[in-house]
């Protein structure tokens, strides 16, 4: 196997698994809504998947460090293929109800969390094997995520229309199975540092949290990303759709605006993958967040012409493509290898904790102060969340490059 073989295998596994996951995030809510006509049931099913995803991702870190990320990724993806395959099977047997669906999506979320965390924990070792800078690997992974999300969402609509939402999930099951095979065949065992048998699971988890809490840069990133994830979810789930409807535009324009943002973000992520290691991190971080955050809220709040809205979203998307490669490279460099699984799992889970509440936040804000004020307040909150960490001198260690996974004092 060539030195870049594991890099290509991880890229392929991420492509197929993310494409399939994006299909399920459309197919499962559509299935519930079309069969029950109940937004409450739809929201309940979505929450039933997201909450165990976040919890399992946070708690799975010690298991990843004990067993090894490759094994966890294979086992969880293979089990996910079986679990998601139960949905079309139950539908075929006429047994698919919301009470029957809830434990299925709960199990799917509980499996996807550790699987995603395990693939993420592989990144530093794969970068080292391929002799590729971390920014390049994280940039490629970010580009793949955006490309797979865009293609997966676009293909999902056509597939669901052609076969029905339940039957379309057969494709999702296939993608999980393919991801498990690709990881198993294309990625070596990598790092596996056995944990002393006497060490308790809770103590290992606490070690991961203690390390994360003591690192001002990592905690600054986690708090900032958790806040911006909440505000991004409010924007995409509520604020932008309501603005589109109020402005007299149809759903095709909503899709086009989201595509403008995600499509240009792929370009930014691709550039970050190729030159990220040469860019000044703190400067790029600051400029990228200034471009991707407040301006898109502002143009909607002032009811700017549609052409300006598209241009602002394209510029913001392009800037956002630079962020994850830099943020993940900083995180990977600062975490010692023995703690990689539990710290990356916990940090990314914490970053996701507020996402389920983003839509509720946006809807409540519109009800309370109206759409224009809600857009301005959310944009200002986004600006504050991204710039406040810069006020802390300790956060400026963000700029320093270190050897990935080195033991830090």
One Martini backbone bead per residue (centre of mass of N, CA, C, O) as a GRO file, in nm:
protein
  409
    1UNK     BB    1   0.096   0.036   0.023
    2UNK     BB    2   0.072   0.349  -0.004
    3UNK     BB    3   0.108   0.636   0.177
    4UNK     BB    4  -0.182   0.746   0.043
    5UNK     BB    5  -0.397   0.526   0.085
    6UNK     BB    6  -0.538   0.611   0.357
    7UNK     BB    7  -0.625   0.888   0.256
    8UNK     BB    8  -0.812   0.780   0.027
    9UNK     BB    9  -0.988   0.600   0.206
   10UNK     BB   10  -1.102   0.820   0.388
   11UNK     BB   11  -1.226   0.988   0.161
   12UNK     BB   12  -1.417   0.765   0.057
   13UNK     BB   13  -1.570   0.706   0.321
   14UNK     BB   14  -1.677   0.993   0.362
   15UNK     BB   15  -1.834   1.024   0.100
   16UNK     BB   16  -2.041   0.788   0.134
   17UNK     BB   17  -2.146   0.847   0.426
   18UNK     BB   18  -2.242   1.143   0.384
   19UNK     BB   19  -2.434   1.096   0.151
   20UNK     BB   20  -2.619   0.902   0.310
   21UNK     BB   21  -2.686   1.088   0.549
   22UNK     BB   22  -2.824   1.312   0.383
   23UNK     BB   23  -3.053   1.134   0.294
   24UNK     BB   24  -3.170   1.068   0.580
   25UNK     BB   25  -3.228   1.372   0.664
   26UNK     BB   26  -3.467   1.367   0.449
   27UNK     BB   27  -3.624   1.092   0.450
   28UNK     BB   28  -3.724   1.066   0.744
   29UNK     BB   29  -3.892   1.327   0.776
   30UNK     BB   30  -4.064   1.276   0.521
   31UNK     BB   31  -4.189   1.014   0.614
   32UNK     BB   32  -4.333   1.125   0.865
   33UNK     BB   33  -4.488   1.364   0.736
   34UNK     BB   34  -4.638   1.194   0.505
   35UNK     BB   35  -4.781   0.987   0.723
   36UNK     BB   36  -4.877   1.207   0.968
   37UNK     BB   37  -4.879   1.526   0.950
   38UNK     BB   38  -4.649   1.576   1.193
   39UNK     BB   39  -4.429   1.794   1.330
   40UNK     BB   40  -4.387   1.664   1.608
   41UNK     BB   41  -4.297   1.384   1.510
   42UNK     BB   42  -4.062   1.486   1.342
   43UNK     BB   43  -3.907   1.621   1.577
   44UNK     BB   44  -3.884   1.367   1.754
   45UNK     BB   45  -3.713   1.199   1.557
   46UNK     BB   46  -3.477   1.396   1.530
   47UNK     BB   47  -3.407   1.398   1.836
   48UNK     BB   48  -3.363   1.084   1.864
   49UNK     BB   49  -3.092   1.110   1.698
   50UNK     BB   50  -2.921   1.357   1.807
   51UNK     BB   51  -2.876   1.299   2.109
   52UNK     BB   52  -2.716   1.026   2.087
   53UNK     BB   53  -2.497   1.138   1.910
   54UNK     BB   54  -2.373   1.337   2.112
   55UNK     BB   55  -2.333   1.145   2.354
   56UNK     BB   56  -2.168   0.920   2.207
   57UNK     BB   57  -1.939   1.104   2.118
   58UNK     BB   58  -1.848   1.184   2.405
   59UNK     BB   59  -1.834   0.878   2.538
   60UNK     BB   60  -1.647   0.724   2.306
   61UNK     BB   61  -1.347   0.799   2.344
   62UNK     BB   62  -1.227   0.572   2.529
   63UNK     BB   63  -1.301   0.345   2.331
   64UNK     BB   64  -1.118   0.438   2.101
   65UNK     BB   65  -0.851   0.422   2.271
   66UNK     BB   66  -0.878   0.117   2.338
   67UNK     BB   67  -0.955  -0.017   2.043
   68UNK     BB   68  -0.963   0.178   1.810
   69UNK     BB   69  -1.070   0.356   1.535
   70UNK     BB   70  -1.106   0.141   1.319
   71UNK     BB   71  -1.295  -0.057   1.466
   72UNK     BB   72  -1.520   0.142   1.530
   73UNK     BB   73  -1.587   0.226   1.241
   74UNK     BB   74  -1.663  -0.054   1.136
   75UNK     BB   75  -1.876  -0.144   1.344
   76UNK     BB   76  -2.068   0.107   1.321
   77UNK     BB   77  -2.118   0.097   1.014
   78UNK     BB   78  -2.225  -0.191   1.000
   79UNK     BB   79  -2.458  -0.147   1.202
   80UNK     BB   80  -2.594   0.087   1.045
   81UNK     BB   81  -2.676  -0.079   0.800
   82UNK     BB   82  -2.876  -0.255   0.956
   83UNK     BB   83  -3.056  -0.042   1.092
   84UNK     BB   84  -3.146   0.123   0.835
   85UNK     BB   85  -3.264  -0.141   0.696
   86UNK     BB   86  -3.526  -0.161   0.879
   87UNK     BB   87  -3.709   0.047   0.746
   88UNK     BB   88  -3.780  -0.091   0.471
   89UNK     BB   89  -3.869  -0.354   0.605
   90UNK     BB   90  -4.105  -0.247   0.776
   91UNK     BB   91  -4.253  -0.125   0.535
   92UNK     BB   92  -4.292  -0.393   0.378
   93UNK     BB   93  -4.453  -0.522   0.642
   94UNK     BB   94  -4.640  -0.290   0.773
   95UNK     BB   95  -4.462  -0.177   1.060
   96UNK     BB   96  -4.435   0.140   1.015
   97UNK     BB   97  -4.394   0.343   1.291
   98UNK     BB   98  -4.312   0.570   1.516
   99UNK     BB   99  -4.253   0.371   1.754
  100UNK     BB  100  -4.065   0.196   1.563
  101UNK     BB  101  -3.864   0.430   1.472
  102UNK     BB  102  -3.729   0.545   1.728
  103UNK     BB  103  -3.520   0.313   1.798
  104UNK     BB  104  -3.375   0.327   1.526
  105UNK     BB  105  -3.272   0.627   1.540
  106UNK     BB  106  -3.131   0.598   1.807
  107UNK     BB  107  -2.925   0.384   1.714
  108UNK     BB  108  -2.808   0.549   1.481
  109UNK     BB  109  -2.696   0.783   1.653
  110UNK     BB  110  -2.519   0.601   1.847
  111UNK     BB  111  -2.335   0.505   1.598
  112UNK     BB  112  -2.247   0.767   1.446
  113UNK     BB  113  -2.082   0.911   1.658
  114UNK     BB  114  -1.833   0.713   1.686
  115UNK     BB  115  -1.771   0.693   1.382
  116UNK     BB  116  -1.701   0.991   1.336
  117UNK     BB  117  -1.486   1.012   1.562
  118UNK     BB  118  -1.293   0.793   1.452
  119UNK     BB  119  -1.225   0.928   1.182
  120UNK     BB  120  -1.111   1.183   1.311
  121UNK     BB  121  -0.883   1.037   1.484
  122UNK     BB  122  -0.714   0.948   1.218
  123UNK     BB  123  -0.589   1.201   1.083
  124UNK     BB  124  -0.299   1.238   1.205
  125UNK     BB  125  -0.188   0.957   1.111
  126UNK     BB  126  -0.247   0.991   0.808
  127UNK     BB  127  -0.073   1.241   0.769
  128UNK     BB  128   0.190   1.102   0.857
  129UNK     BB  129   0.195   0.872   0.648
  130UNK     BB  130   0.168   1.085   0.394
  131UNK     BB  131   0.323   1.351   0.442
  132UNK     BB  132   0.087   1.559   0.531
  133UNK     BB  133  -0.052   1.830   0.606
  134UNK     BB  134  -0.311   1.894   0.809
  135UNK     BB  135  -0.453   2.111   0.636
  136UNK     BB  136  -0.486   1.925   0.392
  137UNK     BB  137  -0.657   1.704   0.516
  138UNK     BB  138  -0.883   1.886   0.637
  139UNK     BB  139  -0.950   2.018   0.365
  140UNK     BB  140  -1.038   1.765   0.215
  141UNK     BB  141  -1.257   1.679   0.415
  142UNK     BB  142  -1.420   1.943   0.386
  143UNK     BB  143  -1.474   1.917   0.083
  144UNK     BB  144  -1.618   1.647   0.096
  145UNK     BB  145  -1.848   1.729   0.280
  146UNK     BB  146  -1.967   1.945   0.087
  147UNK     BB  147  -2.000   1.767  -0.162
  148UNK     BB  148  -2.167   1.537  -0.033
  149UNK     BB  149  -2.395   1.717   0.069
  150UNK     BB  150  -2.485   1.831  -0.203
  151UNK     BB  151  -2.523   1.564  -0.359
  152UNK     BB  152  -2.698   1.414  -0.151
  153UNK     BB  153  -2.934   1.617  -0.146
  154UNK     BB  154  -2.997   1.616  -0.449
  155UNK     BB  155  -3.032   1.301  -0.480
  156UNK     BB  156  -3.253   1.255  -0.270
  157UNK     BB  157  -3.496   1.380  -0.410
  158UNK     BB  158  -3.497   1.189  -0.658
  159UNK     BB  159  -3.506   0.917  -0.503
  160UNK     BB  160  -3.762   0.965  -0.338
  161UNK     BB  161  -3.948   1.018  -0.583
  162UNK     BB  162  -3.893   0.730  -0.719
  163UNK     BB  163  -3.918   0.526  -0.435
  164UNK     BB  164  -3.924   0.652  -0.169
  165UNK     BB  165  -3.816   0.699   0.153
  166UNK     BB  166  -3.774   0.408   0.252
  167UNK     BB  167  -3.628   0.285   0.000
  168UNK     BB  168  -3.389   0.495  -0.006
  169UNK     BB  169  -3.241   0.367   0.253
  170UNK     BB  170  -3.084   0.149   0.109
  171UNK     BB  171  -2.856   0.337   0.020
  172UNK     BB  172  -2.758   0.404   0.306
  173UNK     BB  173  -2.677   0.115   0.380
  174UNK     BB  174  -2.464   0.087   0.157
  175UNK     BB  175  -2.274   0.318   0.247
  176UNK     BB  176  -2.196   0.197   0.520
  177UNK     BB  177  -2.076  -0.066   0.409
  178UNK     BB  178  -1.861   0.063   0.228
  179UNK     BB  179  -1.712   0.218   0.451
  180UNK     BB  180  -1.625  -0.034   0.611
  181UNK     BB  181  -1.459  -0.164   0.381
  182UNK     BB  182  -1.261   0.068   0.323
  183UNK     BB  183  -1.138   0.085   0.603
  184UNK     BB  184  -1.049  -0.215   0.625
  185UNK     BB  185  -0.871  -0.215   0.346
  186UNK     BB  186  -0.724   0.099   0.348
  187UNK     BB  187  -0.660   0.091   0.667
  188UNK     BB  188  -0.462   0.073   0.907
  189UNK     BB  189  -0.438   0.038   1.247
  190UNK     BB  190  -0.260   0.229   1.373
  191UNK     BB  191  -0.332   0.370   1.650
  192UNK     BB  192  -0.276   0.170   1.967
  193UNK     BB  193  -0.318   0.254   2.304
  194UNK     BB  194  -0.323   0.088   2.569
  195UNK     BB  195  -0.515   0.056   2.853
  196UNK     BB  196  -0.522   0.026   3.163
  197UNK     BB  197  -0.717  -0.191   3.335
  198UNK     BB  198  -0.757  -0.006   3.599
  199UNK     BB  199  -0.886   0.192   3.430
  200UNK     BB  200  -1.152   0.384   3.419
  201UNK     BB  201  -1.383   0.513   3.221
  202UNK     BB  202  -1.439   0.771   3.384
  203UNK     BB  203  -1.142   0.856   3.407
  204UNK     BB  204  -1.087   0.886   3.107
  205UNK     BB  205  -1.302   1.099   3.056
  206UNK     BB  206  -1.185   1.304   3.259
  207UNK     BB  207  -0.913   1.342   3.117
  208UNK     BB  208  -1.030   1.468   2.863
  209UNK     BB  209  -1.172   1.708   3.001
  210UNK     BB  210  -0.925   1.825   3.152
  211UNK     BB  211  -0.762   1.891   2.903
  212UNK     BB  212  -0.968   2.073   2.763
  213UNK     BB  213  -1.010   2.281   2.999
  214UNK     BB  214  -0.694   2.376   3.011
  215UNK     BB  215  -0.728   2.463   2.710
  216UNK     BB  216  -0.785   2.770   2.583
  217UNK     BB  217  -0.806   2.714   2.280
  218UNK     BB  218  -1.005   2.477   2.279
  219UNK     BB  219  -1.230   2.617   2.443
  220UNK     BB  220  -1.267   2.852   2.250
  221UNK     BB  221  -1.357   2.681   2.009
  222UNK     BB  222  -1.598   2.533   2.133
  223UNK     BB  223  -1.769   2.778   2.216
  224UNK     BB  224  -1.777   2.915   1.939
  225UNK     BB  225  -1.897   2.677   1.770
  226UNK     BB  226  -2.153   2.632   1.934
  227UNK     BB  227  -2.271   2.913   1.882
  228UNK     BB  228  -2.259   2.912   1.564
  229UNK     BB  229  -2.433   2.659   1.526
  230UNK     BB  230  -2.690   2.776   1.638
  231UNK     BB  231  -2.704   3.020   1.433
  232UNK     BB  232  -2.693   2.854   1.173
  233UNK     BB  233  -2.951   2.691   1.225
  234UNK     BB  234  -3.138   2.934   1.237
  235UNK     BB  235  -3.082   3.029   0.951
  236UNK     BB  236  -3.146   2.762   0.782
  237UNK     BB  237  -3.427   2.673   0.928
  238UNK     BB  238  -3.568   2.985   0.945
  239UNK     BB  239  -3.470   3.269   0.848
  240UNK     BB  240  -3.436   3.212   0.542
  241UNK     BB  241  -3.716   3.090   0.477
  242UNK     BB  242  -3.883   3.333   0.576
  243UNK     BB  243  -3.760   3.542   0.389
  244UNK     BB  244  -3.833   3.403   0.124
  245UNK     BB  245  -4.140   3.411   0.166
  246UNK     BB  246  -4.173   3.722   0.225
  247UNK     BB  247  -4.033   3.796  -0.066
  248UNK     BB  248  -4.179   3.589  -0.284
  249UNK     BB  249  -4.028   3.324  -0.285
  250UNK     BB  250  -3.931   3.015  -0.365
  251UNK     BB  251  -3.778   2.710  -0.301
  252UNK     BB  252  -3.570   2.738  -0.535
  253UNK     BB  253  -3.425   2.985  -0.402
  254UNK     BB  254  -3.338   2.852  -0.147
  255UNK     BB  255  -3.162   2.635  -0.280
  256UNK     BB  256  -2.977   2.835  -0.433
  257UNK     BB  257  -2.857   2.976  -0.184
  258UNK     BB  258  -2.736   2.724  -0.051
  259UNK     BB  259  -2.561   2.650  -0.297
  260UNK     BB  260  -2.387   2.906  -0.301
  261UNK     BB  261  -2.256   2.852  -0.030
  262UNK     BB  262  -2.155   2.551  -0.060
  263UNK     BB  263  -2.004   2.578  -0.329
  264UNK     BB  264  -1.796   2.799  -0.235
  265UNK     BB  265  -1.684   2.631   0.007
  266UNK     BB  266  -1.534   2.424  -0.165
  267UNK     BB  267  -1.325   2.619  -0.275
  268UNK     BB  268  -1.205   2.709  -0.006
  269UNK     BB  269  -1.124   2.423   0.093
  270UNK     BB  270  -0.933   2.358  -0.144
  271UNK     BB  271  -0.734   2.587  -0.091
  272UNK     BB  272  -0.669   2.512   0.203
  273UNK     BB  273  -0.549   2.231   0.127
  274UNK     BB  274  -0.301   2.355  -0.049
  275UNK     BB  275  -0.218   2.634   0.158
  276UNK     BB  276  -0.267   2.622   0.472
  277UNK     BB  277   0.033   2.592   0.592
  278UNK     BB  278   0.097   2.912   0.486
  279UNK     BB  279  -0.107   3.038   0.668
  280UNK     BB  280  -0.227   3.276   0.878
  281UNK     BB  281  -0.440   3.179   1.111
  282UNK     BB  282  -0.561   3.428   1.263
  283UNK     BB  283  -0.624   3.599   1.015
  284UNK     BB  284  -0.805   3.398   0.865
  285UNK     BB  285  -1.009   3.356   1.086
  286UNK     BB  286  -1.107   3.650   1.110
  287UNK     BB  287  -1.187   3.708   0.813
  288UNK     BB  288  -1.376   3.467   0.767
  289UNK     BB  289  -1.585   3.541   0.991
  290UNK     BB  290  -1.654   3.826   0.887
  291UNK     BB  291  -1.770   3.712   0.606
  292UNK     BB  292  -1.967   3.462   0.711
  293UNK     BB  293  -2.151   3.615   0.908
  294UNK     BB  294  -2.298   3.911   0.929
  295UNK     BB  295  -2.363   3.985   0.624
  296UNK     BB  296  -2.601   3.776   0.575
  297UNK     BB  297  -2.789   3.910   0.785
  298UNK     BB  298  -2.792   4.202   0.679
  299UNK     BB  299  -2.909   4.169   0.386
  300UNK     BB  300  -3.182   4.062   0.498
  301UNK     BB  301  -3.265   4.291   0.696
  302UNK     BB  302  -3.255   4.517   0.443
  303UNK     BB  303  -3.364   4.396   0.179
  304UNK     BB  304  -3.186   4.309  -0.042
  305UNK     BB  305  -3.101   4.232  -0.330
  306UNK     BB  306  -3.069   3.925  -0.467
  307UNK     BB  307  -2.785   3.960  -0.587
  308UNK     BB  308  -2.653   4.042  -0.313
  309UNK     BB  309  -2.723   3.790  -0.160
  310UNK     BB  310  -2.566   3.592  -0.337
  311UNK     BB  311  -2.289   3.728  -0.309
  312UNK     BB  312  -2.269   3.705   0.001
  313UNK     BB  313  -2.296   3.396   0.017
  314UNK     BB  314  -2.051   3.329  -0.159
  315UNK     BB  315  -1.839   3.471   0.015
  316UNK     BB  316  -1.907   3.327   0.282
  317UNK     BB  317  -1.857   3.041   0.182
  318UNK     BB  318  -1.566   3.072   0.099
  319UNK     BB  319  -1.463   3.150   0.383
  320UNK     BB  320  -1.565   2.891   0.537
  321UNK     BB  321  -1.362   2.686   0.398
  322UNK     BB  322  -1.112   2.778   0.596
  323UNK     BB  323  -1.190   2.691   0.891
  324UNK     BB  324  -1.177   2.381   0.949
  325UNK     BB  325  -0.881   2.326   0.873
  326UNK     BB  326  -0.771   2.508   1.101
  327UNK     BB  327  -0.922   2.408   1.354
  328UNK     BB  328  -0.836   2.105   1.331
  329UNK     BB  329  -0.533   2.145   1.329
  330UNK     BB  330  -0.513   2.273   1.608
  331UNK     BB  331  -0.638   2.039   1.765
  332UNK     BB  332  -0.448   1.804   1.679
  333UNK     BB  333  -0.180   1.938   1.782
  334UNK     BB  334  -0.282   1.960   2.104
  335UNK     BB  335  -0.327   1.646   2.110
  336UNK     BB  336  -0.254   1.370   2.250
  337UNK     BB  337  -0.260   1.053   2.144
  338UNK     BB  338  -0.385   0.907   2.403
  339UNK     BB  339  -0.637   1.144   2.381
  340UNK     BB  340  -0.773   1.173   2.100
  341UNK     BB  341  -1.051   1.036   2.116
  342UNK     BB  342  -1.176   1.179   2.372
  343UNK     BB  343  -1.128   1.479   2.288
  344UNK     BB  344  -1.258   1.485   2.006
  345UNK     BB  345  -1.533   1.380   2.094
  346UNK     BB  346  -1.601   1.596   2.306
  347UNK     BB  347  -1.560   1.853   2.138
  348UNK     BB  348  -1.762   1.789   1.906
  349UNK     BB  349  -2.007   1.744   2.084
  350UNK     BB  350  -2.011   2.030   2.207
  351UNK     BB  351  -2.048   2.171   1.929
  352UNK     BB  352  -2.349   2.017   1.893
  353UNK     BB  353  -2.548   2.075   2.139
  354UNK     BB  354  -2.720   2.336   2.002
  355UNK     BB  355  -2.851   2.251   1.730
  356UNK     BB  356  -3.145   2.149   1.816
  357UNK     BB  357  -3.211   2.474   1.906
  358UNK     BB  358  -3.202   2.667   1.656
  359UNK     BB  359  -3.493   2.674   1.549
  360UNK     BB  360  -3.624   2.768   1.812
  361UNK     BB  361  -3.467   3.031   1.836
  362UNK     BB  362  -3.556   3.162   1.568
  363UNK     BB  363  -3.863   3.148   1.611
  364UNK     BB  364  -3.874   3.311   1.880
  365UNK     BB  365  -3.744   3.571   1.770
  366UNK     BB  366  -3.955   3.638   1.556
  367UNK     BB  367  -4.200   3.647   1.751
  368UNK     BB  368  -4.077   3.881   1.936
  369UNK     BB  369  -3.922   4.100   1.695
  370UNK     BB  370  -3.892   4.000   1.424
  371UNK     BB  371  -3.711   3.952   1.144
  372UNK     BB  372  -3.504   4.188   1.121
  373UNK     BB  373  -3.415   4.181   1.422
  374UNK     BB  374  -3.334   3.883   1.428
  375UNK     BB  375  -3.107   3.908   1.221
  376UNK     BB  376  -2.937   4.121   1.370
  377UNK     BB  377  -2.900   3.973   1.642
  378UNK     BB  378  -2.769   3.718   1.524
  379UNK     BB  379  -2.531   3.859   1.384
  380UNK     BB  380  -2.412   3.987   1.642
  381UNK     BB  381  -2.371   3.722   1.792
  382UNK     BB  382  -2.175   3.605   1.585
  383UNK     BB  383  -1.960   3.823   1.612
  384UNK     BB  384  -1.905   3.784   1.914
  385UNK     BB  385  -1.834   3.476   1.914
  386UNK     BB  386  -1.572   3.516   1.719
  387UNK     BB  387  -1.417   3.770   1.876
  388UNK     BB  388  -1.390   3.724   2.187
  389UNK     BB  389  -1.144   3.524   2.199
  390UNK     BB  390  -0.932   3.753   2.115
  391UNK     BB  391  -0.927   3.892   2.405
  392UNK     BB  392  -0.758   3.645   2.472
  393UNK     BB  393  -0.433   3.579   2.504
  394UNK     BB  394  -0.437   3.262   2.508
  395UNK     BB  395  -0.574   3.229   2.219
  396UNK     BB  396  -0.309   3.311   2.047
  397UNK     BB  397  -0.199   3.010   2.029
  398UNK     BB  398  -0.337   2.943   1.756
  399UNK     BB  399  -0.080   3.022   1.570
  400UNK     BB  400   0.074   2.788   1.673
  401UNK     BB  401   0.286   2.538   1.569
  402UNK     BB  402   0.264   2.178   1.595
  403UNK     BB  403   0.301   1.864   1.672
  404UNK     BB  404   0.108   1.618   1.611
  405UNK     BB  405   0.021   1.465   1.913
  406UNK     BB  406   0.183   1.585   2.120
  407UNK     BB  407   0.319   1.615   2.415
  408UNK     BB  408   0.192   1.824   2.672
  409UNK     BB  409   0.261   2.060   2.938
   0.00000   0.00000   0.00000
